Coordinates of C-alpha atoms and ligand atoms in Angstrom, one line a residue:
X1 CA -38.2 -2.8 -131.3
X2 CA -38.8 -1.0 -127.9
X3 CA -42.0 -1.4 -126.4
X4 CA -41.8 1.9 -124.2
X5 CA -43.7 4.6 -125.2
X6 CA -43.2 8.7 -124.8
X7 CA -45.9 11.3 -124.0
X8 CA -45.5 14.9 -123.0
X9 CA -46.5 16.8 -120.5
X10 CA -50.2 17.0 -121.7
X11 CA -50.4 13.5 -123.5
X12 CA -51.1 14.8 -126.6
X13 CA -48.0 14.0 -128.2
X14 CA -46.7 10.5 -127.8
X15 CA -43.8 8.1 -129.6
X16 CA -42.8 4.7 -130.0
X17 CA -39.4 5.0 -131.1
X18 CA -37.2 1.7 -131.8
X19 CA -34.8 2.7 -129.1
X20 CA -35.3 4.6 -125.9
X21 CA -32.3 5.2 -123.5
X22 CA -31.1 6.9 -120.6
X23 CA -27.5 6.7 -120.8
X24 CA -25.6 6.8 -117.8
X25 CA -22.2 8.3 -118.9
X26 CA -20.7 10.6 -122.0
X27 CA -19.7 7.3 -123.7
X28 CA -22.7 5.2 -123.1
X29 CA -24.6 8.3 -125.1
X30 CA -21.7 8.6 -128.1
X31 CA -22.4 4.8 -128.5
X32 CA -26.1 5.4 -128.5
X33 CA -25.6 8.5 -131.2
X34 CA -23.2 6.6 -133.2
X35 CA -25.2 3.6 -133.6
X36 CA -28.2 5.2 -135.0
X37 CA -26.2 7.6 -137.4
X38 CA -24.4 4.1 -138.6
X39 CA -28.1 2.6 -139.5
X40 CA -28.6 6.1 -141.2
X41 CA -31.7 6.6 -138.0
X42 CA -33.1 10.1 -136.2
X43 CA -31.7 11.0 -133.1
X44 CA -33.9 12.9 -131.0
X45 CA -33.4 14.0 -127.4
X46 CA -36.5 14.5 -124.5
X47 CA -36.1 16.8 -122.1
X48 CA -38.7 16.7 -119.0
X49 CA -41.5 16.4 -122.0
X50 CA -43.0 19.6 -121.4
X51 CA -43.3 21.5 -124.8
X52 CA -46.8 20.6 -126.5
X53 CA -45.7 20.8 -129.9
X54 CA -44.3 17.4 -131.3
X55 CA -40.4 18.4 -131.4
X56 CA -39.0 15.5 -129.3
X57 CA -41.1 12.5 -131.1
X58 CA -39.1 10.2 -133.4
X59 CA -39.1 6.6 -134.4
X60 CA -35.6 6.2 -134.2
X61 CA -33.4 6.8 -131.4
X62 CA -35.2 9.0 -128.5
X63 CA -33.0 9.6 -125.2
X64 CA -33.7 11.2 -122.4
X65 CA -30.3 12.7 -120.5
X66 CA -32.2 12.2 -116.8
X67 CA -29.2 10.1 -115.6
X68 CA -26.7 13.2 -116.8
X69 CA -28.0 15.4 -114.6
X70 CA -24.8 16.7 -112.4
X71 CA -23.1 20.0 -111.5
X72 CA -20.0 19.7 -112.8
X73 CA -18.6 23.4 -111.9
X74 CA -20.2 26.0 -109.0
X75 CA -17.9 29.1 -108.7
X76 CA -20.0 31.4 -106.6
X77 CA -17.6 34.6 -106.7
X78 CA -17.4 34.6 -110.7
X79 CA -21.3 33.6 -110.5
X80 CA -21.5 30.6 -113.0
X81 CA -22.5 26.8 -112.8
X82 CA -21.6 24.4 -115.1
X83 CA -24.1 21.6 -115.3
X84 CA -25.2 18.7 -117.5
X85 CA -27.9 18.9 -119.7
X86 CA -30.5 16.9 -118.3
X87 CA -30.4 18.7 -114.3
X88 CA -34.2 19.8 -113.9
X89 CA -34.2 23.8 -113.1
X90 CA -35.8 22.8 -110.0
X91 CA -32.6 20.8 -108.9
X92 CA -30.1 23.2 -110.3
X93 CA -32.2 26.0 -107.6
X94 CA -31.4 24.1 -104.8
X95 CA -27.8 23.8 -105.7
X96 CA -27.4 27.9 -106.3
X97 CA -29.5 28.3 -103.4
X98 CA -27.3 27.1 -101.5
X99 CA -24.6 28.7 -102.7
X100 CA -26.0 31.8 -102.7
X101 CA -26.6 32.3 -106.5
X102 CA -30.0 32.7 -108.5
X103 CA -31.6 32.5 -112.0
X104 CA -31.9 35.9 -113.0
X105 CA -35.1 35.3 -114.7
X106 CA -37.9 32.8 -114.7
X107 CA -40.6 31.6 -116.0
X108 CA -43.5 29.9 -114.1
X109 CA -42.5 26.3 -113.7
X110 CA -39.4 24.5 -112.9
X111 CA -39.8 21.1 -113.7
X112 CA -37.9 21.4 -117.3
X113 CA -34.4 20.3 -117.9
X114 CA -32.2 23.4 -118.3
X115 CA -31.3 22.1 -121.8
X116 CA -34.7 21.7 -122.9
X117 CA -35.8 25.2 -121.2
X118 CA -32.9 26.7 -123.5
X119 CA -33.6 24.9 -126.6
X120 CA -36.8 26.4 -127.3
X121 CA -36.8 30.1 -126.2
X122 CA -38.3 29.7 -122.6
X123 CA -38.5 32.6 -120.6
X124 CA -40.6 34.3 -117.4
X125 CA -41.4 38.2 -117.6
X126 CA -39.3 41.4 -117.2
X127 CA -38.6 44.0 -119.7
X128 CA -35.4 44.6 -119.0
X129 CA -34.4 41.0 -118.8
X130 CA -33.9 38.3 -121.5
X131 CA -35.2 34.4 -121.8
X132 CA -33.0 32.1 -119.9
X133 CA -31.0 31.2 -122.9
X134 CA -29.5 34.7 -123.4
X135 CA -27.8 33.3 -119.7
X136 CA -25.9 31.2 -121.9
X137 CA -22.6 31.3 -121.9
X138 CA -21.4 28.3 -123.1
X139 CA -22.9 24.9 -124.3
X140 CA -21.8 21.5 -125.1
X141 CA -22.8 19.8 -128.2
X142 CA -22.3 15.8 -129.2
X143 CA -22.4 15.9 -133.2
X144 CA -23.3 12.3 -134.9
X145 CA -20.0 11.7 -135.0
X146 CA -20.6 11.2 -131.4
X147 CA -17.7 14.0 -130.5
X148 CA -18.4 16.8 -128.3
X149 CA -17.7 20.8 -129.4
X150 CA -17.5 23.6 -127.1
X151 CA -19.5 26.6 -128.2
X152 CA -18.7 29.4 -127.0
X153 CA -17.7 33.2 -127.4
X154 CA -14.3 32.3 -128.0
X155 CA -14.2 29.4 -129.8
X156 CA -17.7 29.3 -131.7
X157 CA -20.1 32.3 -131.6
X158 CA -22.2 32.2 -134.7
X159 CA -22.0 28.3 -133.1
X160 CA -23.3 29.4 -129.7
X161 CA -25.8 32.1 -130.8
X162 CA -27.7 29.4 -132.7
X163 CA -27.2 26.5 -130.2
X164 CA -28.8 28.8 -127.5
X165 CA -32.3 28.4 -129.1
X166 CA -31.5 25.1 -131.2
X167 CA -34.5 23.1 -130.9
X168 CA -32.5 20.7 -130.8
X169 CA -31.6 20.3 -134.4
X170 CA -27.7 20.4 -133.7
X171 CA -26.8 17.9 -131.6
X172 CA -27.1 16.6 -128.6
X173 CA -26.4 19.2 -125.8
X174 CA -23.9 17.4 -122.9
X175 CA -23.7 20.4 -120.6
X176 CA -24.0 24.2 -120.3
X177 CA -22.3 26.9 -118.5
X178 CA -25.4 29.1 -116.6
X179 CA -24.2 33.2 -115.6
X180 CA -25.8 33.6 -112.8
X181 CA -27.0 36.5 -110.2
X182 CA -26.3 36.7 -106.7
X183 CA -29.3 35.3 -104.6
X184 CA -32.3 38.2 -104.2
X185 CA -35.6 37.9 -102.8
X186 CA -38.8 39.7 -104.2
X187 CA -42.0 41.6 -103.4
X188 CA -44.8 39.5 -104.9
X189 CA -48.2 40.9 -104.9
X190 CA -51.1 39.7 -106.7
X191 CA -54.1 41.6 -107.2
X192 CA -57.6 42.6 -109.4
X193 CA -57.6 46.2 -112.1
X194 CA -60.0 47.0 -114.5
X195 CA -59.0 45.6 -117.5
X196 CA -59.4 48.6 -119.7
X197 CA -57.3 50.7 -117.7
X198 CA -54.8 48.4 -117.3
X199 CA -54.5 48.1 -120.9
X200 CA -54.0 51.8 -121.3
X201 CA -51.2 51.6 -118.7
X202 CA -49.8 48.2 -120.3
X203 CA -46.2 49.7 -121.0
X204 CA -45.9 52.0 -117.7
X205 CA -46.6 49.1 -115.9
X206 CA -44.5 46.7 -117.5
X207 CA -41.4 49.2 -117.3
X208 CA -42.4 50.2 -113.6
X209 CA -41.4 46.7 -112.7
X210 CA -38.9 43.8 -112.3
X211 CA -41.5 41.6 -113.6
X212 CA -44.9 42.2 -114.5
X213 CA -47.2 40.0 -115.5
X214 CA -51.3 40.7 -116.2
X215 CA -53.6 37.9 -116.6
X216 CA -57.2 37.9 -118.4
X217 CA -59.6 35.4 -118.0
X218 CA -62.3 36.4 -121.0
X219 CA -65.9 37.8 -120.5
X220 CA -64.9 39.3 -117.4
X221 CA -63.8 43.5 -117.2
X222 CA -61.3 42.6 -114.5
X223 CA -57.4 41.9 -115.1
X224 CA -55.2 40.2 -112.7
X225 CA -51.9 41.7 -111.9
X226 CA -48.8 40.0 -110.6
X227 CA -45.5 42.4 -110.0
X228 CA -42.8 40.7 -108.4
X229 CA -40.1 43.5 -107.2
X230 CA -36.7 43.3 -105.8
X231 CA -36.4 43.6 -102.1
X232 CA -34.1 43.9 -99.3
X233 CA -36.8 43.0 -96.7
X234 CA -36.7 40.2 -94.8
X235 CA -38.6 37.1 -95.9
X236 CA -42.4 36.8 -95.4
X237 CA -43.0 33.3 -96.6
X238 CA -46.3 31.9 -96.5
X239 CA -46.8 28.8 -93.9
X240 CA -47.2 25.4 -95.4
X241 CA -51.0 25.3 -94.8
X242 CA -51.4 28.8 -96.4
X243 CA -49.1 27.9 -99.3
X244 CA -50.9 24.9 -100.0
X245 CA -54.3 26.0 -99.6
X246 CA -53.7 29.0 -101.7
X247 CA -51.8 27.3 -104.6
X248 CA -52.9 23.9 -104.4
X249 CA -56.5 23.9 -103.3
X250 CA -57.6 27.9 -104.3
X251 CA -55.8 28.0 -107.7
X252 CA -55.4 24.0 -108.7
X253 CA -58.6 22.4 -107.6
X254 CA -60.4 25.6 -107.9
X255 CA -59.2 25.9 -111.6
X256 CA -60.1 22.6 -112.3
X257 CA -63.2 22.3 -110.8
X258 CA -64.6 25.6 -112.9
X259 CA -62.9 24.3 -116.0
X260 CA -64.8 20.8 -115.7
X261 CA -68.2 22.3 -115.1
X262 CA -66.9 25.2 -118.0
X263 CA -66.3 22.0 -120.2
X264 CA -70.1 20.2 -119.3
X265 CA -71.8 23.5 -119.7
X266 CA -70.3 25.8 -121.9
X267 CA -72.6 28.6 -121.2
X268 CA -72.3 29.1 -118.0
X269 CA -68.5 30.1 -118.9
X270 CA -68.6 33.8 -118.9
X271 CA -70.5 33.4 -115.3
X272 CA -67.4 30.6 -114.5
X273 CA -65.0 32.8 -115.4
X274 CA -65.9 36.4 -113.5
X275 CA -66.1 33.7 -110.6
X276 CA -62.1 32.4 -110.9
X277 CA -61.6 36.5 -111.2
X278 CA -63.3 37.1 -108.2
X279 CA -61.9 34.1 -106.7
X280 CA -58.4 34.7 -107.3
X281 CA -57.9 38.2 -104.6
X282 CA -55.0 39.8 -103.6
X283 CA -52.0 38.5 -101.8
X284 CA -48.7 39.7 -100.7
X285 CA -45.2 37.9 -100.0
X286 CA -41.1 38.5 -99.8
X287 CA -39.1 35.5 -100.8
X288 CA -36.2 33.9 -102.5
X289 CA -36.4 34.2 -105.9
X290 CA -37.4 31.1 -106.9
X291 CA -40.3 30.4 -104.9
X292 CA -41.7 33.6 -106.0
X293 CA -41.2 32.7 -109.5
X294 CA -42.6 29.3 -109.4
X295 CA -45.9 27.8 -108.6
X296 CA -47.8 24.8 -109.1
X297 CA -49.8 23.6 -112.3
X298 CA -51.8 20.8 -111.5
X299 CA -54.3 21.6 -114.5
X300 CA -53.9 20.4 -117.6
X301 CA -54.3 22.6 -120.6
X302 CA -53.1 23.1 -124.0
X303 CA -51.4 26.4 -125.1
X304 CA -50.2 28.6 -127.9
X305 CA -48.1 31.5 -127.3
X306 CA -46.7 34.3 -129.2
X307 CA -43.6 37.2 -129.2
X308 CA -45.1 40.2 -130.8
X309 CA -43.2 43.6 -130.6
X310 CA -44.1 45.1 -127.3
X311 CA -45.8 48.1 -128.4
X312 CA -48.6 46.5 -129.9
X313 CA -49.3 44.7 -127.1
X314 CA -52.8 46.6 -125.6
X315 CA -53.7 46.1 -129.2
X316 CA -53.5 42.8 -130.1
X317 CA -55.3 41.9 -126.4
X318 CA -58.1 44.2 -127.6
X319 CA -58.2 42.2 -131.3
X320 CA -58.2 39.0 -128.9
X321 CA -60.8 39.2 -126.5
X322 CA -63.1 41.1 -129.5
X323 CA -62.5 37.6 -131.7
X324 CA -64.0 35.4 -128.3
X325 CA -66.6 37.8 -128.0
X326 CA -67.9 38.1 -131.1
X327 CA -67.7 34.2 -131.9
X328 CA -68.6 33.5 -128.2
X329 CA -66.1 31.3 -128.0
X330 CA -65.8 28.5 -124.8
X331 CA -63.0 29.9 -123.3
X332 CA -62.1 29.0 -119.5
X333 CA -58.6 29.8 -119.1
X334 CA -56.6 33.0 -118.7
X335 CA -54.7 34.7 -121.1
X336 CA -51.4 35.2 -120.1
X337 CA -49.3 38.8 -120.6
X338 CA -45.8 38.7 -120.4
X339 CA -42.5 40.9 -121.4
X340 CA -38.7 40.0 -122.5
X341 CA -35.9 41.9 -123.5
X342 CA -34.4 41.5 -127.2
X343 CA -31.7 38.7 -127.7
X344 CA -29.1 37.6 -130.2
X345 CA -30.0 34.1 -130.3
X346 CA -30.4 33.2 -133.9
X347 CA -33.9 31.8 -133.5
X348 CA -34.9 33.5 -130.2
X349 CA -38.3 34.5 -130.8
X350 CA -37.1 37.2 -129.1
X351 CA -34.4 37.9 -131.2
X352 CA -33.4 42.0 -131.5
X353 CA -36.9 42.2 -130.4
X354 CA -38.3 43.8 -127.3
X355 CA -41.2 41.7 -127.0
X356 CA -45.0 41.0 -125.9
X357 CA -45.5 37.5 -125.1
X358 CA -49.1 36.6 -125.0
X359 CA -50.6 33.0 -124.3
X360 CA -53.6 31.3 -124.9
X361 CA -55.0 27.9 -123.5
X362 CA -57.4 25.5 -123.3
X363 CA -58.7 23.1 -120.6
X364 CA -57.9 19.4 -121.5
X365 CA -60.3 18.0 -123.5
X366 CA -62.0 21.4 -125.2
X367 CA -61.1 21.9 -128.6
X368 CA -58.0 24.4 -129.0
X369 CA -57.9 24.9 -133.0
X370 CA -60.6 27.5 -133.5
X371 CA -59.6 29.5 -130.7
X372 CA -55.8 29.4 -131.3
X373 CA -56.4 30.0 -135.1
X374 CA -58.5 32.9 -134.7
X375 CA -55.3 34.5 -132.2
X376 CA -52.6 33.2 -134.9
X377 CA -54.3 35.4 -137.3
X378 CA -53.6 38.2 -135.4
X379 CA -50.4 37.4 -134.3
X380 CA -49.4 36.8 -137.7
X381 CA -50.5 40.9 -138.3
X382 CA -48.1 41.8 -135.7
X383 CA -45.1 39.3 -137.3
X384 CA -45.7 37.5 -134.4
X385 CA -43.1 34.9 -133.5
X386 CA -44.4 31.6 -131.7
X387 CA -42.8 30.1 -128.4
X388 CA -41.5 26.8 -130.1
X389 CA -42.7 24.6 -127.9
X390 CA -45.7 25.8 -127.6
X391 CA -48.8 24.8 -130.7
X392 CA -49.0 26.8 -133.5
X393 CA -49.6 26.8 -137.1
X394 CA -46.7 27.8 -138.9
X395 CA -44.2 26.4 -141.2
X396 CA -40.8 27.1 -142.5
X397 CA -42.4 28.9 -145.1
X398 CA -44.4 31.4 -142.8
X399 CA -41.6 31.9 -140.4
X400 CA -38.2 32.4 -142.2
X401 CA -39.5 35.9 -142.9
X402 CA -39.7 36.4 -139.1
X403 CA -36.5 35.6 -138.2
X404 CA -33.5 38.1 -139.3
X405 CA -31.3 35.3 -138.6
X406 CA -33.2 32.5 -140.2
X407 CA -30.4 31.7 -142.8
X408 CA -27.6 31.9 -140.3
X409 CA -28.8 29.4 -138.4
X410 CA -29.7 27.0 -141.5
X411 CA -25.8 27.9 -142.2
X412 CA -24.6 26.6 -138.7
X413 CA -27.5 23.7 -139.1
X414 CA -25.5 22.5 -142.4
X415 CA -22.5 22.7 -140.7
X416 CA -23.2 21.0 -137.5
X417 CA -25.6 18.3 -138.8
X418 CA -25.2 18.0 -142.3
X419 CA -27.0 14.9 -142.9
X420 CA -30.1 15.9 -140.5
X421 CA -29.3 13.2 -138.3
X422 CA -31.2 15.5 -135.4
X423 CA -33.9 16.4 -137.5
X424 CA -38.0 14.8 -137.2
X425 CA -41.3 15.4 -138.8
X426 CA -41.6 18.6 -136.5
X427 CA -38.2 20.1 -137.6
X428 CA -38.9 19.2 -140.6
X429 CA -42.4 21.4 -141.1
X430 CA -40.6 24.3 -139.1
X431 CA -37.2 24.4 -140.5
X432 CA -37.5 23.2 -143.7
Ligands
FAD1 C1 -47.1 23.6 -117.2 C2 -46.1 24.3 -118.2 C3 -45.7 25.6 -117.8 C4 -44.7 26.2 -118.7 N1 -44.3 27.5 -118.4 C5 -43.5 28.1 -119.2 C6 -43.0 29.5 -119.0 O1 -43.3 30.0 -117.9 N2 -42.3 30.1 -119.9 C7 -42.0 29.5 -121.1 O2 -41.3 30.1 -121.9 N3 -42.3 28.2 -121.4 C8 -43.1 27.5 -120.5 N4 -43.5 26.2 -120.7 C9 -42.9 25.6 -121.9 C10 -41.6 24.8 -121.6 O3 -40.7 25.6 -120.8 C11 -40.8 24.5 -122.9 O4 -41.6 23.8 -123.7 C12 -39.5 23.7 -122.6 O5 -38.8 23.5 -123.8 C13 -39.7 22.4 -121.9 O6 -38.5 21.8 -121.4 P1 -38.3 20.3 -121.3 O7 -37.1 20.0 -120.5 O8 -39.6 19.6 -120.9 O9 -37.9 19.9 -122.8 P2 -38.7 19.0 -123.9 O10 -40.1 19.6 -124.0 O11 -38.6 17.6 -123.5 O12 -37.8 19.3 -125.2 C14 -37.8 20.6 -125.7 C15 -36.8 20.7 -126.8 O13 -35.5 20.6 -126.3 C16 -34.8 19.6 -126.9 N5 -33.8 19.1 -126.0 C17 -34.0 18.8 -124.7 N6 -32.9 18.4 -124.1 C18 -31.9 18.5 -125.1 C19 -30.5 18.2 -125.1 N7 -29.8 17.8 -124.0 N8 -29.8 18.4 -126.3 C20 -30.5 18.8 -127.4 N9 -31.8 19.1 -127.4 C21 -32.5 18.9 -126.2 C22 -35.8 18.6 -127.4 O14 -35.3 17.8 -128.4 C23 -36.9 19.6 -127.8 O15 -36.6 20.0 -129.1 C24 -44.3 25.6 -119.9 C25 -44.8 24.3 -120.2 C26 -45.7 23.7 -119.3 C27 -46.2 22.3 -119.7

């Protein structure tokens, strides 16, 4: 029995399984598969832990691909990178950095493993461009038979179009082939607008451009707007003391301290709250992609989010901050707005969808369910599709009829892992 234990990002989901192992090489993991499939055991793989719903817990076999973590293939003039699955997006920047190649898209972090960022949808704003797994092009899967299967356009695409957003119920993924874009920097500005109007101009702004993002922290009237452009201007980074006191000690320790006294004094949250508004200003940058895109989270928090078609989204923020109003709910954290372009990944929860994202959260340690109930209600009016690693309520039951493709990918499921060997409690309540 293995004494180590798992926990995610946010410690709220945690596993002891009876074997957890890093393997070091394609046949030290085929080994690893093969034994549990002999003793009839779940195989589950961990990314960098930082989905909050319990996908990666098992008491079988858990690995974690950290020591497969290379770039196996850069070709800077056809733009794609081949890598393994467990390189951390962070890692794989510096490598297309210095190349000269980019993400295209994304979201907010980058401390994920590019397999696990695929596997569950993730994505960063921009109406015109898709979640990172529509970037996709090819992806390497280890069946329990401890083989590996490329899937790609060519020689699997109903195969690739539901590996892309897997959850990991196929297999284990070895490597992926990334299309990338040629390295660009962007305009980043940050700034307050009245909430209602913004919400009036929700799709202008989201088409006017590259990526738009609008956050809300409840009881206050103010928004906060983040559009991050395309530029040819030179850099403008912040210096290292700027950089740190604005992300680190402004928004980090700032954040946390209101959300502790919000947590100790619940009614003082509306005042708490028009305070990080106020706090937060306006700022201005150019710089690389990436740096733009990315920024610290120091906090801890729990979160739900949601894919809703786009055009309700103005409505479905007015439905949310109405349910914390009236129930005066203790809410100290943002909600998030966000846009993606449709997919054709089977169980993209943007799948043929342009879509809204919105997020809730909570600050460690406050009680999530009422709040995140209350928004899954409406979500679920607007066939809302939840980010999958991210909490939420539904089952296989509730969510088939959300997903046009829901039976093609139970097809490739039955044909890729017919005895469920990559399956847990989690897939279990959300597949079926
Ligand atoms: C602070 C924070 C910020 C975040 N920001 C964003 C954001 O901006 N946008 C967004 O969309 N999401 C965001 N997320 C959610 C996060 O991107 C996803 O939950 C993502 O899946 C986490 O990747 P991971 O490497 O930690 O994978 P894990 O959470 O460890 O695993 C996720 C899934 O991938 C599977 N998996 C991992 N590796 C493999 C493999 N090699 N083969 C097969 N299956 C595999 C796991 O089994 C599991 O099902 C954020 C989360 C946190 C905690």
């Amino acid at each position: 029995m293995s004494a180590a234990e798992w926990a995610n990002w946010d410690g709220r989901q945690r596993a002891r399984p009876r074997v957890l192992a890093s393997p070091r090489s394609l046949a030290e993991l085929a080994q690893l598969v093969g034994a549990a499939d002999a003793c009839g055991e779940q195989v589950r793989v961990a990314g960098a832990g930082h989905s909050f719903t319990a996908l990666v817990p098992t008491s079988g076999t858990l690995i974690s691909l950290r020591e497969l973590d290379r770039v196996l293939d850069i070709d800077p003039v056809g733009g794609r990178v081949r890598v393994q699955a467990g390189i951390t997006i962070a890692a794989l920047n510096r490598v297309l950095d210095r190349h000269g190649m980019a993400f295209e898209n994304l979201g907010d972090i980058d401390s994920q493993t590019l397999a696990g960022a695929v596997a569950t949808g993730t994505h960063g704003t921009g109406s015109r461009l898709g979640n990172l797994s529509s970037q996709i092009e090819s992806l390497e899967l280890m069946g329990a038979d401890g083989q590996v299967v490329v899937l790609d356009e060519r020689s699997d695409p109903e195969g690739l179009r539901a590996a892309r957003v897997s959850l990991g119920a196929l297999g284990v993924i070895t490597a992926l082939t990334l299309r990338t874009v040629p390295a660009f920097r962007l305009h980043g500005r940050d700034g307050p607008a009245g909430l209602a109007a913004t919400l009036e101009r929700l799709q202008e702004l989201a088409d006017a451009h590259d990526h738009f993002e609008m956050y809300w922290f409840p009881y206050s009237d103010t928004a906060l707007l983040r559009r991050n452009d395309r530029t040819d201007a030179p850099a403008r980074p912040r210096s290292r003391a700027r950089t740190y006191m604005e992300d680190i000690v402004l928004v980090n320790h700032g954040l946390q301290a209101l959300s502790r006294l919000g947590r100790r004094h619940p009614a003082l949250i509306p005042v708490l709250n028009r305070t990080a508004t106020r706090l937060a200003g306006s700022s201005e940058r150019v710089d690389r992609s990436h740096r733009i895109f990315v920024t610290p989270r120091l906090v801890r928090f729990t979160e739900m989010e949601y894919a809703i078609p786009r055009e309700h989204a103005a409505t479905a923020i007015g439905a949310i901050r109405d349910g914390i109003h009236a129930a005066r709910l203790p809410v100290n954290f943002p909600i998030e707005v966000r846009f993606v372009a449709p997919d054709d990944a089977l169980l993209s929860p943007t799948h043929a969808r342009a879509s809204c994202y919105i997020a809730v959260h909570t600050y460690e340690g406050m009680a999530f369910e009422p709040y995140f109930r209350m928004v899954e209600e409406i979500m679920d009016g607007f066939g809302g599709r939840p980010h999958w690693g991210k909490r939420h309520f539904q089952s296989a039951a509730t969510l088939a009829g959300r997903y046009p493709a829901w039976e093609r990918f139970q097809a490739v499921r039955r044909r890729l892992d017919p005895d469920l060997r990559f399956g847990n409690d989690e897939l279990a309540r959300v597949l079926g």
